[in-house]
Amino acid sequence: QSVLTQPPSASGTPGQRVTISCSGSSSNIGSNTVNWYQQLPGTAPKLLIYSNNQRPSGVPDRFSGSKSGTSASLAISGLQSEDEADYYCAAWDDSLNAVVFGGGTKLTVL
Amino acid sequence: QVQLVQSGAEVKKPGASVKVSCKASGYTFTGYYMHWVRQAPGQGLEWMGWINPNSGGTNYAQKFQGRVTMTRDTSISTAYMELSRLRSDDTAVYYCARDSPYSTYTLDPWGQGTLVTVSS
């Protein structure tokens, strides 16, 4: 059981906009920033969004993040086939003194 | 460029220990915490802890306390994660990941992963 809650799956067609939610609590998302990681099949995770809504260099602006209260979301616009991957949210948890992850969302491009 | 290169796959018997290495290059090794994260087959990501390569200080996830030891050798810019008393459910890919200059507790980049298989 993950500390952060994500839907197990999401899907969309090419060109569509999809969003992935991430729900936490006051000790993690409510008091710390949220990061998102993309894991393509058979590869290591890669940082996609940091500090709620910042993109590392090289990440397309089709990817955006937001946070409100104890929830966060990742939006992907202009969906492409290469976006098919697992997506994880993460945050520091002040009570657990640990990095906590969501269970991951498998994105399928139909 | 910043790179983390991990040691190769391991097969261990239940009750044994495993030590995974993570060699860093392209940045000042002692300047950033190093995290360890594992992923069981078909499962999500699980944070194990971090080590401060400068001081050697550590912070382990409660689940692994007493079984995990994170160390480093600054002379060769390498971090290590040793897990003892292995069980079958410790079978997983183990990743090292640097704490990013973007933000604390942001993991970037990640190593390629090391598969540890625990089987009798």
mmCIF file with all atom_site columns, N, CA, C and O in Angstrom, chain B residues 13-18 63-68 82-90 118:
data_model
loop_
_atom_site.group_PDB
_atom_site.id
_atom_site.type_symbol
_atom_site.label_atom_id
_atom_site.label_alt_id
_atom_site.label_comp_id
_atom_site.label_asym_id
_atom_site.label_entity_id
_atom_site.label_seq_id
_atom_site.pdbx_PDB_ins_code
_atom_site.Cartn_x
_atom_site.Cartn_y
_atom_site.Cartn_z
_atom_site.occupancy
_atom_site.B_iso_or_equiv
_atom_site.pdbx_formal_charge
_atom_site.auth_seq_id
_atom_site.auth_comp_id
_atom_site.auth_asym_id
_atom_site.auth_atom_id
_atom_site.pdbx_PDB_model_num
ATOM 1  N N  . LYS B 1 13  ? 21.307 -16.588 -2.130 1.00 0.00 ? 13  LYS B N  1
ATOM 2  C CA . LYS B 1 13  ? 20.422 -17.512 -1.423 1.00 0.00 ? 13  LYS B CA 1
ATOM 3  C C  . LYS B 1 13  ? 19.777 -16.810 -0.236 1.00 0.00 ? 13  LYS B C  1
ATOM 4  O O  . LYS B 1 13  ? 20.343 -15.845 0.309  1.00 0.00 ? 13  LYS B O  1
ATOM 5  N N  . PRO B 1 14  ? 18.607 -17.261 0.169  1.00 0.00 ? 14  PRO B N  1
ATOM 6  C CA . PRO B 1 14  ? 17.960 -16.683 1.350  1.00 0.00 ? 14  PRO B CA 1
ATOM 7  C C  . PRO B 1 14  ? 18.885 -16.721 2.551  1.00 0.00 ? 14  PRO B C  1
ATOM 8  O O  . PRO B 1 14  ? 19.594 -17.704 2.772  1.00 0.00 ? 14  PRO B O  1
ATOM 9  N N  . GLY B 1 15  ? 18.904 -15.590 3.289  1.00 0.00 ? 15  GLY B N  1
ATOM 10 C CA . GLY B 1 15  ? 19.753 -15.486 4.458  1.00 0.00 ? 15  GLY B CA 1
ATOM 11 C C  . GLY B 1 15  ? 21.101 -14.846 4.179  1.00 0.00 ? 15  GLY B C  1
ATOM 12 O O  . GLY B 1 15  ? 21.786 -14.413 5.123  1.00 0.00 ? 15  GLY B O  1
ATOM 13 N N  . ALA B 1 16  ? 21.496 -14.782 2.913  1.00 0.00 ? 16  ALA B N  1
ATOM 14 C CA . ALA B 1 16  ? 22.773 -14.173 2.544  1.00 0.00 ? 16  ALA B CA 1
ATOM 15 C C  . ALA B 1 16  ? 22.661 -12.657 2.511  1.00 0.00 ? 16  ALA B C  1
ATOM 16 O O  . ALA B 1 16  ? 21.595 -12.090 2.771  1.00 0.00 ? 16  ALA B O  1
ATOM 17 N N  . SER B 1 17  ? 23.785 -12.007 2.183  1.00 0.00 ? 17  SER B N  1
ATOM 18 C CA . SER B 1 17  ? 23.823 -10.549 2.026  1.00 0.00 ? 17  SER B CA 1
ATOM 19 C C  . SER B 1 17  ? 24.231 -10.221 0.599  1.00 0.00 ? 17  SER B C  1
ATOM 20 O O  . SER B 1 17  ? 24.866 -11.032 -0.093 1.00 0.00 ? 17  SER B O  1
ATOM 21 N N  . VAL B 1 18  ? 23.881 -9.016  0.168  1.00 0.00 ? 18  VAL B N  1
ATOM 22 C CA . VAL B 1 18  ? 24.292 -8.528  -1.143 1.00 0.00 ? 18  VAL B CA 1
ATOM 23 C C  . VAL B 1 18  ? 24.788 -7.099  -0.983 1.00 0.00 ? 18  VAL B C  1
ATOM 24 O O  . VAL B 1 18  ? 24.266 -6.331  -0.164 1.00 0.00 ? 18  VAL B O  1
ATOM 25 N N  . LYS B 1 63  ? 11.414 0.510   7.320  1.00 0.00 ? 63  LYS B N  1
ATOM 26 C CA . LYS B 1 63  ? 11.250 -0.888  6.911  1.00 0.00 ? 63  LYS B CA 1
ATOM 27 C C  . LYS B 1 63  ? 12.581 -1.633  6.809  1.00 0.00 ? 63  LYS B C  1
ATOM 28 O O  . LYS B 1 63  ? 12.648 -2.839  7.036  1.00 0.00 ? 63  LYS B O  1
ATOM 29 N N  . PHE B 1 64  ? 13.653 -0.910  6.486  1.00 0.00 ? 64  PHE B N  1
ATOM 30 C CA . PHE B 1 64  ? 14.937 -1.559  6.218  1.00 0.00 ? 64  PHE B CA 1
ATOM 31 C C  . PHE B 1 64  ? 15.933 -1.398  7.366  1.00 0.00 ? 64  PHE B C  1
ATOM 32 O O  . PHE B 1 64  ? 17.030 -1.965  7.302  1.00 0.00 ? 64  PHE B O  1
ATOM 33 N N  . GLN B 1 65  ? 15.592 -0.639  8.375  1.00 0.00 ? 65  GLN B N  1
ATOM 34 C CA . GLN B 1 65  ? 16.523 -0.420  9.482  1.00 0.00 ? 65  GLN B CA 1
ATOM 35 C C  . GLN B 1 65  ? 16.888 -1.750  10.134 1.00 0.00 ? 65  GLN B C  1
ATOM 36 O O  . GLN B 1 65  ? 16.044 -2.585  10.409 1.00 0.00 ? 65  GLN B O  1
ATOM 37 N N  . GLY B 1 66  ? 18.174 -1.936  10.347 1.00 0.00 ? 66  GLY B N  1
ATOM 38 C CA . GLY B 1 66  ? 18.673 -3.179  10.913 1.00 0.00 ? 66  GLY B CA 1
ATOM 39 C C  . GLY B 1 66  ? 19.127 -4.173  9.858  1.00 0.00 ? 66  GLY B C  1
ATOM 40 O O  . GLY B 1 66  ? 19.827 -5.145  10.162 1.00 0.00 ? 66  GLY B O  1
ATOM 41 N N  . ARG B 1 67  ? 18.702 -3.961  8.617  1.00 0.00 ? 67  ARG B N  1
ATOM 42 C CA . ARG B 1 67  ? 19.091 -4.881  7.530  1.00 0.00 ? 67  ARG B CA 1
ATOM 43 C C  . ARG B 1 67  ? 19.897 -4.210  6.434  1.00 0.00 ? 67  ARG B C  1
ATOM 44 O O  . ARG B 1 67  ? 20.574 -4.875  5.655  1.00 0.00 ? 67  ARG B O  1
ATOM 45 N N  . VAL B 1 68  ? 19.823 -2.887  6.339  1.00 0.00 ? 68  VAL B N  1
ATOM 46 C CA . VAL B 1 68  ? 20.510 -2.171  5.271  1.00 0.00 ? 68  VAL B CA 1
ATOM 47 C C  . VAL B 1 68  ? 21.656 -1.344  5.834  1.00 0.00 ? 68  VAL B C  1
ATOM 48 O O  . VAL B 1 68  ? 21.563 -0.808  6.943  1.00 0.00 ? 68  VAL B O  1
ATOM 49 N N  . GLU B 1 82  ? 24.312 -2.292  1.086  1.00 0.00 ? 82  GLU B N  1
ATOM 50 C CA . GLU B 1 82  ? 24.364 -3.700  1.475  1.00 0.00 ? 82  GLU B CA 1
ATOM 51 C C  . GLU B 1 82  ? 23.081 -4.066  2.201  1.00 0.00 ? 82  GLU B C  1
ATOM 52 O O  . GLU B 1 82  ? 22.673 -3.391  3.149  1.00 0.00 ? 82  GLU B O  1
ATOM 53 N N  . LEU B 1 83  ? 22.453 -5.140  1.749  1.00 0.00 ? 83  LEU B N  1
ATOM 54 C CA . LEU B 1 83  ? 21.222 -5.631  2.369  1.00 0.00 ? 83  LEU B CA 1
ATOM 55 C C  . LEU B 1 83  ? 21.492 -7.043  2.885  1.00 0.00 ? 83  LEU B C  1
ATOM 56 O O  . LEU B 1 83  ? 21.968 -7.904  2.130  1.00 0.00 ? 83  LEU B O  1
ATOM 57 N N  . SER B 1 84  ? 21.196 -7.254  4.143  1.00 0.00 ? 84  SER B N  1
ATOM 58 C CA . SER B 1 84  ? 21.503 -8.552  4.771  1.00 0.00 ? 84  SER B CA 1
ATOM 59 C C  . SER B 1 84  ? 20.235 -9.355  5.013  1.00 0.00 ? 84  SER B C  1
ATOM 60 O O  . SER B 1 84  ? 19.110 -8.869  4.828  1.00 0.00 ? 84  SER B O  1
ATOM 61 N N  . ARG B 1 85  ? 20.439 -10.592 5.430  1.00 0.00 ? 85  ARG B N  1
ATOM 62 C CA . ARG B 1 85  ? 19.323 -11.509 5.756  1.00 0.00 ? 85  ARG B CA 1
ATOM 63 C C  . ARG B 1 85  ? 18.283 -11.488 4.649  1.00 0.00 ? 85  ARG B C  1
ATOM 64 O O  . ARG B 1 85  ? 17.088 -11.268 4.872  1.00 0.00 ? 85  ARG B O  1
ATOM 65 N N  . LEU B 1 86  ? 18.765 -11.737 3.434  1.00 0.00 ? 86  LEU B N  1
ATOM 66 C CA . LEU B 1 86  ? 17.899 -11.650 2.259  1.00 0.00 ? 86  LEU B CA 1
ATOM 67 C C  . LEU B 1 86  ? 16.780 -12.677 2.294  1.00 0.00 ? 86  LEU B C  1
ATOM 68 O O  . LEU B 1 86  ? 16.954 -13.815 2.756  1.00 0.00 ? 86  LEU B O  1
ATOM 69 N N  . ARG B 1 87  ? 15.613 -12.236 1.790  1.00 0.00 ? 87  ARG B N  1
ATOM 70 C CA . ARG B 1 87  ? 14.436 -13.095 1.662  1.00 0.00 ? 87  ARG B CA 1
ATOM 71 C C  . ARG B 1 87  ? 14.013 -13.082 0.200  1.00 0.00 ? 87  ARG B C  1
ATOM 72 O O  . ARG B 1 87  ? 14.427 -12.224 -0.580 1.00 0.00 ? 87  ARG B O  1
ATOM 73 N N  . SER B 1 88  ? 13.137 -13.977 -0.153 1.00 0.00 ? 88  SER B N  1
ATOM 74 C CA . SER B 1 88  ? 12.693 -14.050 -1.559 1.00 0.00 ? 88  SER B CA 1
ATOM 75 C C  . SER B 1 88  ? 12.015 -12.752 -1.986 1.00 0.00 ? 88  SER B C  1
ATOM 76 O O  . SER B 1 88  ? 12.118 -12.338 -3.147 1.00 0.00 ? 88  SER B O  1
ATOM 77 N N  . ASP B 1 89  ? 11.341 -12.081 -1.058 1.00 0.00 ? 89  ASP B N  1
ATOM 78 C CA . ASP B 1 89  ? 10.659 -10.837 -1.448 1.00 0.00 ? 89  ASP B CA 1
ATOM 79 C C  . ASP B 1 89  ? 11.608 -9.645  -1.541 1.00 0.00 ? 89  ASP B C  1
ATOM 80 O O  . ASP B 1 89  ? 11.168 -8.522  -1.781 1.00 0.00 ? 89  ASP B O  1
ATOM 81 N N  . ASP B 1 90  ? 12.891 -9.874  -1.368 1.00 0.00 ? 90  ASP B N  1
ATOM 82 C CA . ASP B 1 90  ? 13.894 -8.839  -1.643 1.00 0.00 ? 90  ASP B CA 1
ATOM 83 C C  . ASP B 1 90  ? 14.338 -8.885  -3.108 1.00 0.00 ? 90  ASP B C  1
ATOM 84 O O  . ASP B 1 90  ? 15.128 -8.044  -3.540 1.00 0.00 ? 90  ASP B O  1
ATOM 85 N N  . VAL B 1 118 ? 16.851 -13.389 -5.269 1.00 0.00 ? 118 VAL B N  1
ATOM 86 C CA . VAL B 1 118 ? 17.034 -14.202 -4.066 1.00 0.00 ? 118 VAL B CA 1
ATOM 87 C C  . VAL B 1 118 ? 16.272 -15.501 -4.275 1.00 0.00 ? 118 VAL B C  1
ATOM 88 O O  . VAL B 1 118 ? 15.050 -15.510 -4.376 1.00 0.00 ? 118 VAL B O  1
#
